Coordinates of C-alpha atoms and ligand atoms in Angstrom, one line a residue:
M22 CA 0.0 0.1 -0.1
T23 CA 1.0 3.6 -0.7
I24 CA 1.1 5.7 2.6
L25 CA 1.8 9.5 2.9
V26 CA 3.3 10.8 5.9
T27 CA 3.0 14.3 6.6
G28 CA 5.6 15.3 9.4
G29 CA 7.2 12.0 8.5
T30 CA 10.8 13.4 9.4
G31 CA 9.6 14.2 13.1
Y32 CA 10.2 12.1 16.1
I33 CA 6.8 9.9 16.2
G34 CA 7.0 9.9 12.1
S35 CA 10.2 8.9 11.7
H36 CA 9.8 5.6 14.1
T37 CA 6.5 5.1 12.2
V38 CA 8.2 5.3 8.9
V39 CA 10.6 2.9 9.6
Q40 CA 7.8 0.4 10.7
L41 CA 5.9 1.1 7.6
L42 CA 8.8 -0.3 5.3
E43 CA 9.4 -3.0 7.3
A44 CA 6.1 -4.0 7.0
G45 CA 6.7 -3.9 3.1
H46 CA 4.7 -0.2 2.5
E47 CA 5.4 2.4 -0.3
V48 CA 5.9 5.2 1.8
L49 CA 5.9 9.2 1.1
V50 CA 7.2 11.7 3.4
L51 CA 6.2 15.5 3.0
D52 CA 7.5 17.9 6.0
N53 CA 8.5 21.0 5.4
L54 CA 11.2 20.5 8.2
C55 CA 10.2 23.2 10.4
N56 CA 10.9 21.2 13.4
S57 CA 13.3 18.3 11.8
K58 CA 16.2 17.3 9.9
A59 CA 16.2 16.1 6.1
Q60 CA 19.4 13.8 7.7
V61 CA 16.4 11.7 9.3
I62 CA 15.7 10.3 5.7
D63 CA 19.1 8.8 5.6
R64 CA 18.9 7.3 9.1
I65 CA 15.7 5.9 8.2
T66 CA 17.1 4.2 4.9
K67 CA 20.0 2.6 7.0
I68 CA 17.4 1.0 9.5
A69 CA 14.9 -0.2 6.8
G70 CA 17.1 -1.0 4.2
K71 CA 14.7 1.1 2.1
A72 CA 14.3 4.7 1.3
P73 CA 10.8 6.4 1.9
G74 CA 10.1 9.0 -0.8
F75 CA 10.5 12.3 0.5
I76 CA 9.0 15.9 -0.3
E77 CA 10.2 18.8 1.1
G78 CA 6.9 20.9 1.3
D79 CA 4.1 22.1 3.8
V80 CA 0.4 20.4 4.1
R81 CA -0.8 24.0 3.8
D82 CA 0.1 23.9 -0.3
R83 CA -2.6 23.5 -2.0
A84 CA -1.2 23.2 -5.5
L85 CA 1.9 20.3 -3.8
L86 CA -0.8 18.2 -2.2
K87 CA -2.8 18.1 -5.5
Q88 CA 0.1 17.2 -7.8
L89 CA 1.2 14.5 -4.9
F90 CA -2.2 13.0 -4.9
A91 CA -2.1 12.9 -8.9
K92 CA 1.2 11.2 -9.4
H93 CA 1.0 8.9 -6.8
P94 CA -1.5 5.8 -5.8
I95 CA -1.7 6.8 -2.1
E96 CA -4.4 5.2 -0.7
T97 CA -4.3 6.3 3.2
V98 CA -2.6 8.9 5.0
I99 CA -1.0 9.2 8.4
H100 CA -1.2 13.0 9.3
F101 CA 1.6 13.8 12.0
A102 CA 2.7 17.3 10.8
G103 CA 1.6 20.0 13.3
L104 CA 3.2 22.2 15.9
K105 CA 3.4 20.8 19.5
S106 CA 4.5 23.3 21.6
V107 CA 2.3 23.8 24.8
A108 CA 5.0 26.8 25.8
E109 CA 4.7 28.5 22.4
C110 CA 1.0 28.4 21.3
G111 CA -0.1 30.7 23.8
Q112 CA 1.7 33.4 22.3
K113 CA 1.1 32.4 18.5
P114 CA -2.4 31.0 18.4
L115 CA -3.2 32.1 14.8
L116 CA 0.2 30.1 13.7
Y117 CA -1.0 27.4 15.7
Y118 CA -4.4 27.5 14.5
D119 CA -3.3 27.9 10.9
N120 CA -0.7 25.3 10.9
N121 CA -2.8 22.5 12.7
V122 CA -6.7 23.1 11.9
S123 CA -6.2 25.1 8.1
G124 CA -3.2 22.8 7.4
S125 CA -5.7 19.6 8.1
I126 CA -8.3 21.5 6.1
V127 CA -6.4 21.7 3.0
L128 CA -5.1 18.1 3.6
F129 CA -8.5 16.7 3.8
E130 CA -10.1 18.6 1.0
E131 CA -7.5 17.2 -1.3
M132 CA -7.8 14.0 -0.4
K133 CA -11.3 14.3 -0.9
N134 CA -10.8 15.8 -4.6
A135 CA -8.3 12.6 -4.8
G136 CA -11.1 10.3 -4.0
V137 CA -8.7 9.3 -0.8
K138 CA -10.7 8.9 2.2
S139 CA -8.6 7.0 5.0
I140 CA -6.5 8.8 7.3
V141 CA -5.0 8.4 10.7
F142 CA -4.8 11.5 12.6
S143 CA -2.0 12.6 15.6
S144 CA -4.4 13.5 18.2
S145 CA -3.4 13.9 22.3
A146 CA -4.7 12.9 25.6
T147 CA -4.4 16.9 25.7
V148 CA -8.0 17.2 24.4
Y149 CA -9.3 15.5 27.9
G150 CA -7.9 18.8 29.7
E151 CA -8.1 18.7 34.0
P152 CA -9.1 14.5 34.7
V153 CA -12.6 14.4 36.0
F154 CA -11.9 11.0 36.6
L155 CA -8.7 8.7 36.3
P156 CA -7.8 6.7 34.1
Y157 CA -9.0 8.7 31.3
T158 CA -11.0 6.5 28.8
E159 CA -11.9 7.7 25.4
A160 CA -15.1 8.6 26.9
H161 CA -13.6 10.9 29.3
P162 CA -14.9 14.9 28.8
L163 CA -13.2 16.8 26.3
K164 CA -12.0 20.5 27.6
P165 CA -8.5 21.3 26.4
I166 CA -6.9 24.2 28.3
N167 CA -4.6 25.4 25.8
V168 CA -4.5 26.3 22.1
Y169 CA -2.4 23.4 21.3
G170 CA -5.2 21.2 23.1
H171 CA -8.0 23.1 21.0
S172 CA -6.5 22.8 18.1
K173 CA -6.3 19.1 18.1
L174 CA -10.1 19.1 19.3
M175 CA -11.4 21.0 16.2
V176 CA -9.5 18.6 13.7
E177 CA -11.1 15.9 15.7
Q178 CA -14.7 17.4 15.2
V179 CA -13.4 18.2 11.4
L180 CA -13.0 14.6 10.8
Q181 CA -16.2 13.5 12.9
D182 CA -18.0 16.0 10.7
L183 CA -16.6 14.7 7.3
A184 CA -17.0 10.9 8.2
L185 CA -20.8 11.8 9.0
S186 CA -21.1 14.1 5.8
D187 CA -19.8 10.5 3.6
R188 CA -19.7 7.2 4.8
A189 CA -16.7 6.2 2.8
W190 CA -14.5 7.8 5.0
K191 CA -12.3 5.9 7.6
V192 CA -10.8 7.9 10.6
A193 CA -8.7 6.8 13.3
L194 CA -8.3 9.5 16.0
L195 CA -5.3 8.0 17.9
R196 CA -4.7 10.3 21.3
Y197 CA -1.2 10.0 22.5
F198 CA -0.1 9.6 25.8
N199 CA 3.6 10.7 26.6
P200 CA 6.0 9.6 23.9
V201 CA 9.5 9.2 24.9
G202 CA 12.4 6.7 23.9
A203 CA 14.1 6.0 20.8
H204 CA 15.0 3.1 17.8
H205 CA 17.0 0.6 19.7
S206 CA 19.4 1.3 16.6
G207 CA 20.2 4.8 18.3
L208 CA 20.2 5.9 15.0
I209 CA 16.6 8.1 15.3
G210 CA 15.0 9.5 18.5
E211 CA 13.7 12.8 19.7
D212 CA 15.9 16.0 18.9
P213 CA 14.2 19.1 20.3
A214 CA 15.4 22.4 19.1
G215 CA 16.6 24.5 22.0
I216 CA 16.0 23.9 25.4
P217 CA 13.4 20.9 25.8
N218 CA 10.4 21.7 27.6
N219 CA 9.2 17.6 28.1
L220 CA 11.1 15.6 31.0
M221 CA 13.1 12.9 29.6
P222 CA 15.0 14.7 26.7
F223 CA 15.7 17.5 29.6
V224 CA 17.1 14.3 31.6
A225 CA 18.9 12.6 28.7
Q226 CA 20.7 16.2 28.0
V227 CA 21.6 16.5 31.9
A228 CA 23.0 13.4 31.6
V229 CA 25.3 13.7 28.5
G230 CA 26.7 16.8 29.9
K231 CA 24.6 19.2 28.1
R232 CA 22.7 21.0 30.9
A233 CA 24.0 21.0 34.4
K234 CA 20.7 20.0 36.3
L235 CA 17.2 19.3 35.9
S236 CA 14.4 21.4 37.6
V237 CA 11.8 19.2 39.3
F238 CA 8.5 21.1 38.8
G239 CA 7.0 20.8 42.3
D240 CA 7.0 17.8 44.7
D241 CA 4.2 18.8 46.9
Y242 CA 1.6 17.1 44.5
D243 CA -1.1 14.8 45.7
T244 CA 0.9 11.9 44.2
K245 CA 2.5 8.5 45.1
D246 CA 5.7 10.7 45.8
G247 CA 4.7 14.6 45.2
T248 CA 5.8 14.7 41.8
G249 CA 3.6 14.9 38.3
V250 CA 2.9 11.3 37.3
R251 CA 2.3 10.7 33.4
D252 CA 1.7 7.7 31.5
Y253 CA 5.0 7.3 29.2
I254 CA 4.9 5.7 26.3
H255 CA 8.0 3.9 24.1
V256 CA 7.6 5.8 20.7
D257 CA 8.2 2.4 19.1
D258 CA 5.0 0.9 20.6
L259 CA 3.3 4.3 19.4
A260 CA 4.8 3.6 15.7
S261 CA 3.0 0.0 16.1
G262 CA -0.4 1.6 17.2
H263 CA -0.3 3.4 13.8
L264 CA -0.1 0.1 11.9
A265 CA -2.4 -1.5 13.9
A266 CA -5.2 1.6 12.9
L267 CA -4.3 1.1 9.7
Q268 CA -5.4 -2.4 9.7
Y269 CA -8.2 -1.7 11.5
L270 CA -9.1 0.9 8.6
Q271 CA -8.7 -1.9 5.9
K272 CA -12.0 -3.3 7.3
N273 CA -14.1 -0.7 9.2
Q274 CA -15.7 2.4 8.1
G275 CA -16.2 5.4 10.0
V276 CA -14.5 7.3 13.0
L277 CA -12.4 5.1 16.0
T278 CA -11.3 7.0 18.7
V279 CA -8.5 5.6 20.8
N280 CA -6.2 6.2 23.3
L281 CA -2.8 5.0 23.0
G282 CA -1.1 4.5 26.5
T283 CA 0.5 1.9 28.6
G284 CA -2.1 2.4 31.3
Q285 CA 0.9 3.0 34.2
G286 CA 1.5 6.1 35.7
T287 CA 5.1 6.9 36.7
S288 CA 6.5 9.9 39.0
V289 CA 9.3 12.2 37.6
F290 CA 11.3 10.7 40.7
E291 CA 10.5 7.0 39.1
L292 CA 11.6 8.2 35.5
I293 CA 14.8 10.2 37.0
H294 CA 16.0 6.6 39.3
A295 CA 15.1 4.7 35.9
F296 CA 17.4 6.8 33.7
E297 CA 20.1 6.8 36.3
K298 CA 20.4 3.1 36.0
A299 CA 20.1 3.1 32.3
A300 CA 22.8 5.7 31.9
N301 CA 24.8 4.4 35.3
K302 CA 25.2 7.8 36.4
K303 CA 23.6 10.7 38.8
I304 CA 21.3 13.1 37.0
P305 CA 21.9 16.2 39.5
Y306 CA 18.3 17.5 40.0
E307 CA 16.7 20.5 42.1
V308 CA 12.9 20.8 43.4
V309 CA 11.6 24.2 41.8
A310 CA 7.9 25.6 42.0
R311 CA 5.6 24.0 39.8
R312 CA 4.9 24.5 36.0
A313 CA 1.7 26.7 35.6
G314 CA -0.5 24.8 33.8
D315 CA 0.5 21.3 34.9
L316 CA -1.7 18.6 36.1
P317 CA -0.6 16.8 39.2
E318 CA -1.6 12.8 37.2
Y319 CA -2.6 11.9 34.0
Y320 CA -2.8 8.3 32.4
A321 CA -4.6 6.6 30.0
D322 CA -7.2 3.7 30.2
A323 CA -5.6 1.2 27.4
V324 CA -8.4 -1.0 27.6
Y325 CA -10.0 0.0 24.3
S326 CA -6.8 0.0 22.2
K327 CA -6.3 -4.0 23.0
T328 CA -9.8 -4.5 21.9
A329 CA -10.3 -2.4 18.8
L330 CA -6.7 -2.6 17.4
D331 CA -5.4 -5.9 19.3
W332 CA -2.6 -3.7 20.2
Q333 CA -1.0 -2.9 23.6
A334 CA 2.5 -1.2 24.9
Q335 CA 5.1 -3.7 25.1
H336 CA 8.1 -1.7 26.7
G337 CA 8.3 -0.4 30.2
I338 CA 9.9 2.4 31.7
D339 CA 13.5 0.9 32.2
R340 CA 13.6 -0.1 28.4
M341 CA 12.3 3.7 27.4
C342 CA 15.2 5.2 29.4
V343 CA 17.7 2.2 28.3
D344 CA 16.7 3.1 24.5
T345 CA 16.9 7.2 25.8
W346 CA 20.0 6.8 26.5
R347 CA 21.5 5.0 23.8
W348 CA 20.0 7.9 21.2
Q349 CA 21.5 10.6 23.5
S350 CA 24.9 9.5 24.2
Q351 CA 25.2 8.1 20.4
N352 CA 23.9 11.6 19.1
P353 CA 24.6 14.2 21.9
N354 CA 23.9 16.7 19.0
G355 CA 20.7 14.9 18.1
F356 CA 21.0 15.1 14.0
G357 CA 22.8 18.6 14.3
Q358 CA 26.2 17.0 14.2
Ligands
NAD1 P1 7.8 16.7 15.3 O1 7.9 18.4 15.9 O2 8.9 16.3 15.8 O3 7.5 16.5 14.4 C1 6.1 17.1 13.5 C2 6.8 17.4 12.2 O4 6.0 18.0 11.5 C3 8.1 17.8 12.0 O5 8.7 17.1 11.2 C4 8.0 19.2 11.5 O6 8.6 19.7 10.5 C5 6.7 19.1 10.6 N1 5.8 19.9 10.2 C6 4.8 20.9 11.4 N2 4.2 21.9 10.4 C7 4.4 21.5 9.4 C8 3.4 21.9 7.6 N3 2.6 23.0 8.1 N4 3.8 20.8 6.8 C9 4.7 19.9 6.7 N5 5.4 19.6 7.8 C10 4.9 20.0 9.1 O7 6.6 16.1 16.6 P2 6.2 15.0 17.2 O8 6.5 14.6 18.1 O9 6.9 13.7 16.4 O10 4.4 15.1 17.0 C11 3.3 14.4 15.7 C12 2.4 14.7 16.0 O11 1.9 14.0 17.1 C13 2.2 16.2 16.1 O12 1.0 16.4 15.4 C14 2.0 16.5 17.6 O13 0.9 17.2 17.8 C15 1.3 15.2 17.9 N6 1.5 14.2 19.6 C16 2.9 14.6 19.6 C17 3.2 14.6 21.1 C18 4.0 14.2 22.1 O14 4.5 14.6 23.0 N7 5.2 14.2 21.2 C19 2.0 14.1 22.1 C20 0.8 14.1 21.6 C21 0.4 14.1 20.2
UD1_2 C1 3.4 18.3 28.1 C2 2.2 19.3 27.6 C3 1.4 18.6 27.0 C4 1.8 17.9 25.8 C5 2.8 16.4 26.3 C6 3.6 15.7 25.0 C7 2.6 21.3 29.1 C8 2.3 22.1 30.1 N1 2.0 20.1 28.6 O1 3.2 17.9 29.0 O2 -0.1 19.2 26.6 O3 0.8 16.9 25.4 O4 3.8 17.7 27.1 O5 4.3 15.1 25.6 O6 3.8 21.3 28.4 N2 8.8 18.1 34.9 C9 9.7 18.6 35.3 N3 11.1 19.3 34.7 C10 10.8 19.6 33.9 C11 10.0 19.0 32.8 C12 9.0 18.1 33.1 O7 9.8 18.5 36.4 O8 11.9 20.3 33.3 C13 7.3 17.3 34.8 C14 6.5 18.0 34.4 O9 6.0 18.9 35.9 C15 5.3 16.6 34.6 C16 6.2 15.7 34.1 O10 7.7 16.0 34.2 O11 4.7 16.3 35.7 C17 6.3 15.5 32.3 O12 6.6 16.8 32.3 P1 6.4 17.1 30.3 O13 7.3 16.0 29.8 O14 6.5 18.3 29.9 O15 5.2 16.4 29.8 P2 3.7 16.9 30.2 O16 3.5 17.5 31.5 O17 2.7 15.7 30.3

């Protein structure tokens, strides 16, 4: 099958492209490289032993999309392309809505024009907002608390309405929890620009000596050890969830909405200790004030993904740290060296 992967040079996209190639699919990556590097394609090729097609371009470029759909026998799209910084989205709402929402609409319009009606969309657990109950099931109320979360929920709604208007559409809305880890080859992994906002890449950069110490954002939450608790999921498990979703869409029409998480909560202190074991070194840290907008604790109900997709995460937090450390220690400057 020929699959268009938008955002395919990014963190989650690159790991998914590897698995798609390994499963024998033809893959076409469309990415404007606003948050990734072209070298990723060489690394993917090295791992998979086969190259994906690569087009440097923007999902908002209608003419380019028309050309792509006309030229290639694309049967389905996995749509990763988007901006994801919670820190930035409040300052640049128009940029986020344009990129994430308008970009998606251009893509869906050109899919419709080309008769391609199968799509896997990267949504996020952030659509749930403050937990009314835990674990978050897919039926949990949806009340995002920032622009990024609103943009994801809007695209979910657009796809729901599209599928209502035409029963031929096959849509998978995948709500990711906290993706971490890297491919076991150490050739691809997360390469955040500037100072990492997220915990795992920050810890990895402390371990490799790029940053002096970690700031732990609060140890006075009502959680198992006072620090924030999240559902970290290995990026390779997340990638295999996309292949499971593609299989589902081959047999089912309409909209599937599903969490991709492990169902396990890990605290900041637990993650630090697991990383210390993986890297065999101490991670210096200091407890500081809570970060504005942080939730104390959230994790997935992972039951429906097992039922609907026959998929469940395989890797625990130790393996996530081992693979992150291999990637970080072999590539201290990410793809930038
Ligand atoms: P990423 O930034 O590494 O990858 C996104 C890719 O999309 C980048 O390569 C970027 O260059 C590209 N891109 C952005 N806007 C584009 C546009 N207009 N046209 C073409 N390419 C464009 O992020 P990621 O972590 O791999 O996330 C992938 C998707 O999953 C995103 O939609 C993100 O919102 C979603 N998601 C991520 C997380 C997370 O924590 N990483 C959690 C939940 C959901
Ligand atoms: C962040 C985003 C969320 C997004 C998710 C993707 C915010 C407010 N939320 O969530 O919308 O979906 O990433 O993975 O940015 N921590 C520290 N020190 C650090 C960094 C983080 O102690 O330097 C703590 C946080 O307080 C939190 C935990 O580590 O308890 C995880 O943080 P992070 O990796 O940023 O993920 P989220 O907070 O879940």
